[in-house]
């Protein structure tokens, strides 16, 4: 999800980039930082950075990482939680997997061999039998089997996650451009495997049109009533078991010819489409046999996960909190100087990190330490050249 552009007033806090010739207001700096923090909150959600999630069992959804370093040393595909990525895999090359459903932390289990144990939760089953893995755990995505970010790909393109297999796809590799404001996407391969989902895609796209066909109308709970048989339907839905005897999927299937089922490509879904999935006995058995029972839960969707993460977050960003403290303790001139220094730091750090993004490398703690060490040395040399001497130990850069 992208942030909407807003007009921002020019104030004394603006600073001009000598290389780019662009003007950056403090409001823009704050908003950029807010966007970064919002993205992090959306992904990490309620993740605990101190405790392994293994005791929680197979979590409905959580942020996960795969360790490239451990795989190079002989481990198989495995996913580790946020806390383990920090405590047990510090200094390792990690693949960020965003979020996965129904997954239990693998860190230190039999997949890693006998010599590697989880520092936070040493006692674990040898294998988490219910975990599922795909090529994302090897740092590959999409049908093109490429890493992300891809240092060899010069085309700017968004990555979209399939709501069923949870793989990520370049929008240009889906087979058709995504529509505006869709809620979820199911990739072409998953649509072939679960062809019944085609029934619900046109309902999402052209609900009004379907509603006009033979008097069929959809209610918000996934049931239908037929205008030619309203009284009978009302009598039937009074009993829960009888209600399950009526199949929305079967009714809609009759309205489509063979060509409908031969459609290829991804499916795009709108308007709380999961609420409209048929819940009759037959369809529930179909979801179970197809291992897609999670579709019946709206809480399973990434959109809901992100929304809950944002709802439970602080209303102010880390930068905003720092700026509040800054404004309360510094004079007007000092504030302006501090803002300029922050802008310089931000520009240098972005340039430093850009090379990692271009090469598809994960930034490690030591890389950041080296950046600030080099920056401190440059600052000291500059002060010495200006004849001001080296500042006392109480000063920090």
Tab-separated table of C-alpha atoms in Angstrom:
chain	number	residue	atom	x	y	z
A	1	UNK	CA	0.000	0.000	0.000
A	2	UNK	CA	1.383	3.385	-0.946
A	3	UNK	CA	1.160	6.659	0.884
A	4	UNK	CA	-0.899	9.405	-0.709
A	5	UNK	CA	0.948	12.507	-1.755
A	6	UNK	CA	0.121	15.645	0.159
A	7	UNK	CA	1.004	19.299	-0.324
A	8	UNK	CA	3.588	20.486	2.166
A	9	UNK	CA	4.331	24.082	3.042
A	10	UNK	CA	7.840	25.424	2.603
A	11	UNK	CA	9.323	26.503	5.949
A	12	UNK	CA	12.657	27.501	7.433
A	13	UNK	CA	13.400	23.822	7.965
A	14	UNK	CA	14.018	23.223	4.257
A	15	UNK	CA	17.482	22.201	3.097
A	16	UNK	CA	18.819	21.985	-0.409
A	17	UNK	CA	20.764	18.937	-1.596
A	18	UNK	CA	23.896	20.301	-3.313
A	19	UNK	CA	24.106	17.299	-5.657
A	20	UNK	CA	20.455	16.763	-6.571
A	21	UNK	CA	19.302	20.361	-6.285
A	22	UNK	CA	16.134	19.164	-4.523
A	23	UNK	CA	14.445	20.757	-1.554
A	24	UNK	CA	13.486	18.640	1.446
A	25	UNK	CA	11.271	20.010	4.200
A	26	UNK	CA	11.285	18.599	7.710
A	27	UNK	CA	7.681	17.543	7.181
A	28	UNK	CA	8.804	15.413	4.250
A	29	UNK	CA	11.537	13.856	6.371
A	30	UNK	CA	8.999	13.047	9.082
A	31	UNK	CA	6.523	11.555	6.611
A	32	UNK	CA	9.198	9.447	4.944
A	33	UNK	CA	10.252	8.094	8.320
A	34	UNK	CA	6.610	7.464	9.236
A	35	UNK	CA	6.109	5.435	6.056
A	36	UNK	CA	9.135	3.295	6.859
A	37	UNK	CA	7.963	2.713	10.404
A	38	UNK	CA	4.407	1.982	9.256
A	39	UNK	CA	5.717	-0.670	6.859
A	40	UNK	CA	7.800	-2.234	9.613
A	41	UNK	CA	4.830	-2.255	12.014
A	42	UNK	CA	2.597	-3.814	9.367
A	43	UNK	CA	5.026	-6.683	8.787
A	44	UNK	CA	6.159	-7.286	12.351
A	45	UNK	CA	2.744	-6.708	13.890
A	46	UNK	CA	2.693	-8.060	17.444
A	47	UNK	CA	5.975	-9.949	16.925
A	48	UNK	CA	8.100	-10.388	20.043
A	49	UNK	CA	11.767	-9.545	19.463
A	50	UNK	CA	12.859	-11.155	22.751
A	51	UNK	CA	11.080	-14.501	22.899
A	52	UNK	CA	10.896	-17.345	20.389
A	53	UNK	CA	7.359	-17.991	19.141
A	54	UNK	CA	7.796	-21.800	19.176
A	55	UNK	CA	5.749	-22.262	22.412
A	56	UNK	CA	2.837	-20.501	20.677
A	57	UNK	CA	2.561	-23.421	18.248
A	58	UNK	CA	1.502	-22.937	14.650
A	59	UNK	CA	0.717	-19.248	14.620
A	60	UNK	CA	-2.070	-18.022	12.355
A	61	UNK	CA	0.331	-15.456	10.867
A	62	UNK	CA	3.751	-14.115	11.794
A	63	UNK	CA	6.828	-12.443	10.327
A	64	UNK	CA	9.423	-15.019	9.241
A	65	UNK	CA	13.008	-15.193	8.019
A	66	UNK	CA	15.071	-17.885	6.305
A	67	UNK	CA	18.801	-18.132	6.977
A	68	UNK	CA	20.944	-18.305	3.838
A	69	UNK	CA	24.101	-18.792	5.918
A	70	UNK	CA	22.730	-21.880	7.652
A	71	UNK	CA	21.481	-23.294	4.342
A	72	UNK	CA	24.971	-22.910	2.879
A	73	UNK	CA	26.260	-24.924	5.822
A	74	UNK	CA	23.923	-27.797	5.065
A	75	UNK	CA	20.560	-27.056	6.667
A	76	UNK	CA	17.366	-27.537	4.706
A	77	UNK	CA	14.626	-24.946	4.124
A	78	UNK	CA	13.540	-23.482	7.447
A	79	UNK	CA	11.766	-20.441	8.825
A	80	UNK	CA	12.717	-18.582	11.997
A	81	UNK	CA	10.781	-16.001	13.989
A	82	UNK	CA	11.842	-12.395	14.583
A	83	UNK	CA	13.430	-13.052	17.989
A	84	UNK	CA	15.498	-15.974	16.669
A	85	UNK	CA	16.610	-13.965	13.635
A	86	UNK	CA	18.111	-11.455	16.081
A	87	UNK	CA	19.418	-13.741	18.831
A	88	UNK	CA	20.421	-16.915	17.003
A	89	UNK	CA	21.227	-15.680	13.484
A	90	UNK	CA	22.914	-12.365	14.211
A	91	UNK	CA	25.544	-11.748	11.536
A	92	UNK	CA	23.979	-14.285	9.165
A	93	UNK	CA	22.577	-13.545	5.726
A	94	UNK	CA	18.789	-13.687	6.032
A	95	UNK	CA	15.924	-13.771	3.555
A	96	UNK	CA	12.958	-11.689	4.709
A	97	UNK	CA	9.828	-13.721	4.016
A	98	UNK	CA	7.307	-11.055	5.072
A	99	UNK	CA	4.567	-13.140	6.752
A	100	UNK	CA	3.438	-16.758	6.483
A	101	UNK	CA	0.372	-18.513	7.878
A	102	UNK	CA	0.144	-21.542	10.177
A	103	UNK	CA	3.876	-21.712	10.799
A	104	UNK	CA	5.944	-22.764	13.812
A	105	UNK	CA	9.486	-21.482	14.332
A	106	UNK	CA	12.100	-23.975	13.062
A	107	UNK	CA	15.179	-22.380	14.640
A	108	UNK	CA	17.504	-25.016	16.073
A	109	UNK	CA	15.384	-28.048	15.230
A	110	UNK	CA	16.589	-31.111	13.319
A	111	UNK	CA	16.696	-29.169	10.057
A	112	UNK	CA	19.794	-27.330	11.333
A	113	UNK	CA	21.714	-30.430	12.403
A	114	UNK	CA	22.949	-31.466	15.836
A	115	UNK	CA	25.455	-28.646	16.316
A	116	UNK	CA	23.048	-25.702	16.025
A	117	UNK	CA	20.578	-25.110	18.858
A	118	UNK	CA	18.136	-22.283	19.403
A	119	UNK	CA	19.440	-19.959	22.104
A	120	UNK	CA	15.954	-18.893	23.168
A	121	UNK	CA	14.071	-22.207	23.047
A	122	UNK	CA	16.550	-25.131	22.902
A	123	UNK	CA	13.955	-27.895	23.351
A	124	UNK	CA	12.054	-28.342	20.089
A	125	UNK	CA	10.604	-31.164	18.026
A	126	UNK	CA	12.944	-32.447	15.340
A	127	UNK	CA	10.499	-31.416	12.602
A	128	UNK	CA	7.454	-29.158	12.461
A	129	UNK	CA	5.312	-31.446	10.357
A	130	UNK	CA	2.601	-28.901	9.576
A	131	UNK	CA	5.000	-26.253	8.242
A	132	UNK	CA	5.002	-25.767	4.467
A	133	UNK	CA	7.882	-24.376	2.417
A	134	UNK	CA	8.348	-22.958	-1.049
A	135	UNK	CA	11.207	-21.390	-2.989
A	136	UNK	CA	10.849	-18.167	-0.970
A	137	UNK	CA	12.809	-19.947	1.762
A	138	UNK	CA	15.703	-20.146	-0.710
A	139	UNK	CA	15.479	-16.441	-1.516
A	140	UNK	CA	13.600	-16.936	-4.815
A	141	UNK	CA	10.239	-15.545	-5.917
A	142	UNK	CA	7.745	-15.482	-8.768
A	143	UNK	CA	7.639	-17.754	-11.832
A	144	UNK	CA	10.931	-16.156	-12.896
A	145	UNK	CA	12.693	-17.775	-9.917
A	146	UNK	CA	14.622	-14.598	-9.124
A	147	UNK	CA	15.685	-13.018	-5.815
A	148	UNK	CA	14.163	-9.829	-4.463
A	149	UNK	CA	15.538	-7.262	-4.722
A	150	UNK	CA	17.078	-8.472	-7.971
A	151	UNK	CA	20.368	-6.721	-8.820
A	152	UNK	CA	19.985	-7.726	-12.491
A	153	UNK	CA	16.422	-6.438	-12.891
A	154	UNK	CA	16.275	-2.801	-13.949
A	155	UNK	CA	12.482	-2.734	-14.381
A	156	UNK	CA	10.558	-1.058	-11.562
A	157	UNK	CA	7.697	-3.364	-10.659
A	158	UNK	CA	5.621	-4.171	-7.598
A	159	UNK	CA	5.565	-7.607	-6.008
A	160	UNK	CA	2.135	-9.080	-5.205
A	161	UNK	CA	1.545	-11.996	-2.850
A	162	UNK	CA	-0.817	-14.843	-3.689
A	163	UNK	CA	-3.362	-15.345	-0.903
A	164	UNK	CA	-3.263	-19.135	-1.306
A	165	UNK	CA	0.330	-20.296	-1.907
A	166	UNK	CA	1.804	-17.080	-0.435
A	167	UNK	CA	4.470	-16.829	-3.136
A	168	UNK	CA	5.302	-13.351	-4.454
A	169	UNK	CA	4.958	-12.357	-8.116
A	170	UNK	CA	6.068	-9.456	-10.273
A	171	UNK	CA	2.902	-7.812	-11.557
A	172	UNK	CA	4.228	-8.095	-15.124
A	173	UNK	CA	4.526	-11.880	-14.750
A	174	UNK	CA	0.938	-12.479	-13.652
A	175	UNK	CA	-0.415	-12.640	-17.204
A	176	UNK	CA	-2.669	-9.622	-16.845
A	177	UNK	CA	-2.331	-6.250	-15.126
A	178	UNK	CA	-3.914	-6.003	-11.689
A	179	UNK	CA	-7.063	-3.868	-11.446
A	180	UNK	CA	-7.341	-0.903	-9.123
A	181	UNK	CA	-8.256	-1.348	-5.464
A	182	UNK	CA	-8.493	-5.147	-5.452
A	183	UNK	CA	-8.500	-6.819	-2.069
A	184	UNK	CA	-6.594	-10.053	-2.703
A	185	UNK	CA	-4.878	-11.891	-5.557
A	186	UNK	CA	-4.729	-15.623	-6.249
A	187	UNK	CA	-2.056	-16.638	-8.755
A	188	UNK	CA	-2.831	-18.486	-11.979
A	189	UNK	CA	-1.438	-21.795	-10.734
A	190	UNK	CA	-3.591	-21.707	-7.596
A	191	UNK	CA	-6.641	-20.721	-9.647
A	192	UNK	CA	-6.108	-23.854	-11.766
A	193	UNK	CA	-5.750	-26.032	-8.679
A	194	UNK	CA	-8.826	-24.513	-7.031
A	195	UNK	CA	-10.982	-23.726	-10.034
A	196	UNK	CA	-14.092	-23.246	-7.885
A	197	UNK	CA	-12.666	-19.838	-6.951
A	198	UNK	CA	-13.496	-18.642	-10.471
A	199	UNK	CA	-17.112	-18.535	-9.387
A	200	UNK	CA	-16.356	-15.883	-6.806
A	201	UNK	CA	-14.146	-13.692	-8.965
A	202	UNK	CA	-16.910	-12.473	-11.338
A	203	UNK	CA	-19.160	-12.049	-8.331
A	204	UNK	CA	-16.583	-9.645	-6.901
A	205	UNK	CA	-16.112	-7.836	-10.191
A	206	UNK	CA	-19.673	-7.832	-11.515
A	207	UNK	CA	-21.896	-8.492	-8.533
A	208	UNK	CA	-24.737	-6.396	-9.895
A	209	UNK	CA	-24.743	-8.295	-13.179
A	210	UNK	CA	-24.880	-11.658	-11.447
A	211	UNK	CA	-27.600	-10.417	-9.175
A	212	UNK	CA	-29.811	-9.713	-12.194
A	213	UNK	CA	-29.472	-13.235	-13.546
A	214	UNK	CA	-32.497	-15.372	-12.706
A	215	UNK	CA	-33.196	-13.424	-9.543
A	216	UNK	CA	-30.087	-14.502	-7.662
A	217	UNK	CA	-28.877	-12.079	-4.994
A	218	UNK	CA	-26.024	-12.356	-2.508
A	219	UNK	CA	-26.340	-11.559	1.148
A	220	UNK	CA	-23.360	-10.623	3.324
A	221	UNK	CA	-23.139	-14.024	5.018
A	222	UNK	CA	-22.555	-16.022	1.836
A	223	UNK	CA	-26.125	-17.306	1.454
A	224	UNK	CA	-28.518	-16.531	-1.383
A	225	UNK	CA	-32.221	-16.263	-1.841
A	226	UNK	CA	-34.114	-16.737	-5.090
A	227	UNK	CA	-36.833	-14.202	-5.832
A	228	UNK	CA	-38.962	-16.961	-7.377
A	229	UNK	CA	-38.826	-19.012	-4.212
A	230	UNK	CA	-38.365	-16.513	-1.389
A	231	UNK	CA	-40.753	-18.078	1.098
A	232	UNK	CA	-39.204	-21.504	0.706
A	233	UNK	CA	-35.705	-20.077	1.201
A	234	UNK	CA	-36.758	-18.169	4.323
A	235	UNK	CA	-38.290	-21.327	5.726
A	236	UNK	CA	-35.127	-23.280	4.971
A	237	UNK	CA	-32.595	-20.892	6.512
A	238	UNK	CA	-34.330	-21.064	9.893
A	239	UNK	CA	-32.595	-24.353	10.548
A	240	UNK	CA	-28.770	-24.286	10.422
A	241	UNK	CA	-28.474	-27.803	9.059
A	242	UNK	CA	-31.027	-27.121	6.361
A	243	UNK	CA	-29.278	-23.869	5.505
A	244	UNK	CA	-26.132	-25.851	4.724
A	245	UNK	CA	-28.059	-27.987	2.264
A	246	UNK	CA	-28.310	-25.052	-0.132
A	247	UNK	CA	-25.075	-24.587	-2.132
A	248	UNK	CA	-24.224	-21.176	-3.537
A	249	UNK	CA	-21.388	-22.676	-5.557
A	250	UNK	CA	-23.628	-25.258	-7.202
A	251	UNK	CA	-26.241	-22.671	-8.036
A	252	UNK	CA	-23.717	-20.354	-9.687
A	253	UNK	CA	-21.953	-23.191	-11.501
A	254	UNK	CA	-25.122	-23.828	-13.503
A	255	UNK	CA	-24.965	-20.300	-14.863
A	256	UNK	CA	-21.561	-20.711	-16.547
A	257	UNK	CA	-20.589	-22.711	-19.613
A	258	UNK	CA	-17.412	-24.746	-20.137
A	259	UNK	CA	-15.426	-21.771	-21.435
A	260	UNK	CA	-15.792	-20.126	-18.041
A	261	UNK	CA	-13.820	-22.935	-16.387
A	262	UNK	CA	-11.120	-22.814	-19.047
A	263	UNK	CA	-10.111	-19.251	-18.198
A	264	UNK	CA	-6.437	-18.839	-17.377
A	265	UNK	CA	-4.524	-16.376	-15.286
A	266	UNK	CA	-4.764	-14.995	-11.767
A	267	UNK	CA	-7.902	-14.096	-9.884
A	268	UNK	CA	-8.477	-10.692	-8.319
A	269	UNK	CA	-11.037	-10.376	-5.547
A	270	UNK	CA	-12.879	-7.412	-4.086
A	271	UNK	CA	-15.434	-6.353	-1.500
A	272	UNK	CA	-14.852	-8.722	1.436
A	273	UNK	CA	-15.121	-11.663	-0.932
A	274	UNK	CA	-14.311	-14.265	1.739
A	275	UNK	CA	-17.621	-13.521	3.447
A	276	UNK	CA	-19.406	-14.695	0.318
A	277	UNK	CA	-17.803	-18.140	0.088
A	278	UNK	CA	-20.408	-20.875	0.328
A	279	UNK	CA	-20.459	-22.621	3.702
A	280	UNK	CA	-22.648	-25.607	2.884
A	281	UNK	CA	-21.516	-29.050	4.033
A	282	UNK	CA	-20.250	-29.988	0.593
A	283	UNK	CA	-18.196	-26.808	0.138
A	284	UNK	CA	-16.684	-27.024	3.603
A	285	UNK	CA	-15.532	-30.553	2.734
A	286	UNK	CA	-14.098	-29.183	-0.529
A	287	UNK	CA	-12.086	-26.514	1.293
A	288	UNK	CA	-10.752	-29.108	3.733
A	289	UNK	CA	-9.714	-31.601	1.062
A	290	UNK	CA	-8.059	-28.779	-0.898
A	291	UNK	CA	-6.219	-27.473	2.196
A	292	UNK	CA	-7.723	-24.014	1.821
A	293	UNK	CA	-9.943	-23.914	4.899
A	294	UNK	CA	-8.134	-20.715	5.883
A	295	UNK	CA	-10.087	-18.872	3.177
A	296	UNK	CA	-13.148	-18.992	5.428
A	297	UNK	CA	-11.375	-16.798	7.964
A	298	UNK	CA	-11.157	-13.101	7.179
A	299	UNK	CA	-8.542	-12.797	9.923
A	300	UNK	CA	-6.228	-14.937	7.767
A	301	UNK	CA	-5.749	-12.217	5.169
A	302	UNK	CA	-2.602	-10.077	5.178
A	303	UNK	CA	-4.773	-6.951	4.964
A	304	UNK	CA	-6.452	-7.769	8.288
A	305	UNK	CA	-3.099	-8.669	9.857
A	306	UNK	CA	-1.648	-5.319	8.790
A	307	UNK	CA	-4.714	-3.405	9.953
A	308	UNK	CA	-4.501	-4.998	13.413
A	309	UNK	CA	-0.802	-4.211	13.552
A	310	UNK	CA	-1.490	-0.554	12.809
A	311	UNK	CA	-4.379	-0.357	15.283
A	312	UNK	CA	-2.179	-1.603	18.089
A	313	UNK	CA	0.735	0.685	17.331
A	314	UNK	CA	1.778	3.975	18.849
A	315	UNK	CA	0.234	7.086	17.317
A	316	UNK	CA	3.631	8.780	17.050
A	317	UNK	CA	6.725	7.549	15.261
A	318	UNK	CA	10.172	7.211	16.786
A	319	UNK	CA	11.313	10.234	14.798
A	320	UNK	CA	8.357	12.331	15.934
A	321	UNK	CA	9.099	11.496	19.568
A	322	UNK	CA	12.711	12.525	19.037
A	323	UNK	CA	11.703	15.769	17.344
A	324	UNK	CA	9.379	16.617	20.222
A	325	UNK	CA	12.229	16.220	22.671
A	326	UNK	CA	14.480	18.239	20.352
A	327	UNK	CA	12.043	21.157	20.120
A	328	UNK	CA	11.675	21.294	23.895
A	329	UNK	CA	15.396	21.419	24.650
A	330	UNK	CA	17.035	23.342	21.791
A	331	UNK	CA	16.819	26.921	20.660
A	332	UNK	CA	15.448	27.891	17.249
A	333	UNK	CA	18.965	28.128	15.726
A	334	UNK	CA	20.016	24.815	17.270
A	335	UNK	CA	16.896	23.148	15.909
A	336	UNK	CA	17.680	24.302	12.372
A	337	UNK	CA	21.290	23.114	12.680
A	338	UNK	CA	20.166	19.755	14.019
A	339	UNK	CA	17.714	19.358	11.143
A	340	UNK	CA	20.431	20.067	8.594
A	341	UNK	CA	22.730	17.528	10.244
A	342	UNK	CA	19.938	14.974	10.220
A	343	UNK	CA	19.331	15.607	6.542
A	344	UNK	CA	23.053	15.108	5.776
A	345	UNK	CA	23.080	11.889	7.779
A	346	UNK	CA	19.952	10.626	6.017
A	347	UNK	CA	21.406	11.330	2.548
A	348	UNK	CA	24.730	9.635	3.322
A	349	UNK	CA	23.063	6.609	4.866
A	350	UNK	CA	20.722	6.167	1.896
A	351	UNK	CA	23.673	6.304	-0.500
A	352	UNK	CA	25.565	3.766	1.595
A	353	UNK	CA	22.610	1.354	1.759
A	354	UNK	CA	21.844	1.688	-1.951
A	355	UNK	CA	24.776	-0.543	-2.909
A	356	UNK	CA	23.372	-3.328	-0.723
A	357	UNK	CA	19.969	-3.062	-2.402
A	358	UNK	CA	21.526	-3.079	-5.871
A	359	UNK	CA	23.489	-6.237	-5.073
A	360	UNK	CA	20.610	-7.960	-3.272
A	361	UNK	CA	22.608	-8.107	-0.027
A	362	UNK	CA	21.245	-8.105	3.520
A	363	UNK	CA	22.558	-5.260	5.684
A	364	UNK	CA	24.271	-6.572	8.803
A	365	UNK	CA	24.933	-4.880	12.115
A	366	UNK	CA	28.646	-4.609	11.344
A	367	UNK	CA	27.882	-2.766	8.088
A	368	UNK	CA	25.992	-0.066	9.986
A	369	UNK	CA	28.747	0.145	12.612
A	370	UNK	CA	31.331	0.662	9.860
A	371	UNK	CA	29.211	3.418	8.317
A	372	UNK	CA	29.085	5.417	11.549
A	373	UNK	CA	32.765	4.764	12.296
A	374	UNK	CA	33.713	6.190	8.898
A	375	UNK	CA	31.360	9.132	9.394
A	376	UNK	CA	32.883	9.887	12.795
A	377	UNK	CA	36.402	9.798	11.352
A	378	UNK	CA	35.421	12.190	8.554
A	379	UNK	CA	33.898	14.569	11.085
A	380	UNK	CA	37.026	14.508	13.223
A	381	UNK	CA	39.262	15.212	10.231
A	382	UNK	CA	37.026	18.093	9.187
A	383	UNK	CA	37.211	19.659	12.641
A	384	UNK	CA	40.995	19.307	12.720
A	385	UNK	CA	41.317	20.905	9.284
A	386	UNK	CA	39.232	23.843	10.445
A	387	UNK	CA	41.652	24.301	13.336
A	388	UNK	CA	39.049	23.718	15.999
A	389	UNK	CA	40.730	20.708	17.507
A	390	UNK	CA	39.186	17.402	18.446
A	391	UNK	CA	36.090	17.843	20.606
A	392	UNK	CA	35.959	16.427	24.143
A	393	UNK	CA	34.824	12.859	24.807
A	394	UNK	CA	31.421	14.109	25.934
A	395	UNK	CA	30.542	14.973	22.319
A	396	UNK	CA	28.928	12.339	20.136
A	397	UNK	CA	28.415	12.225	16.375
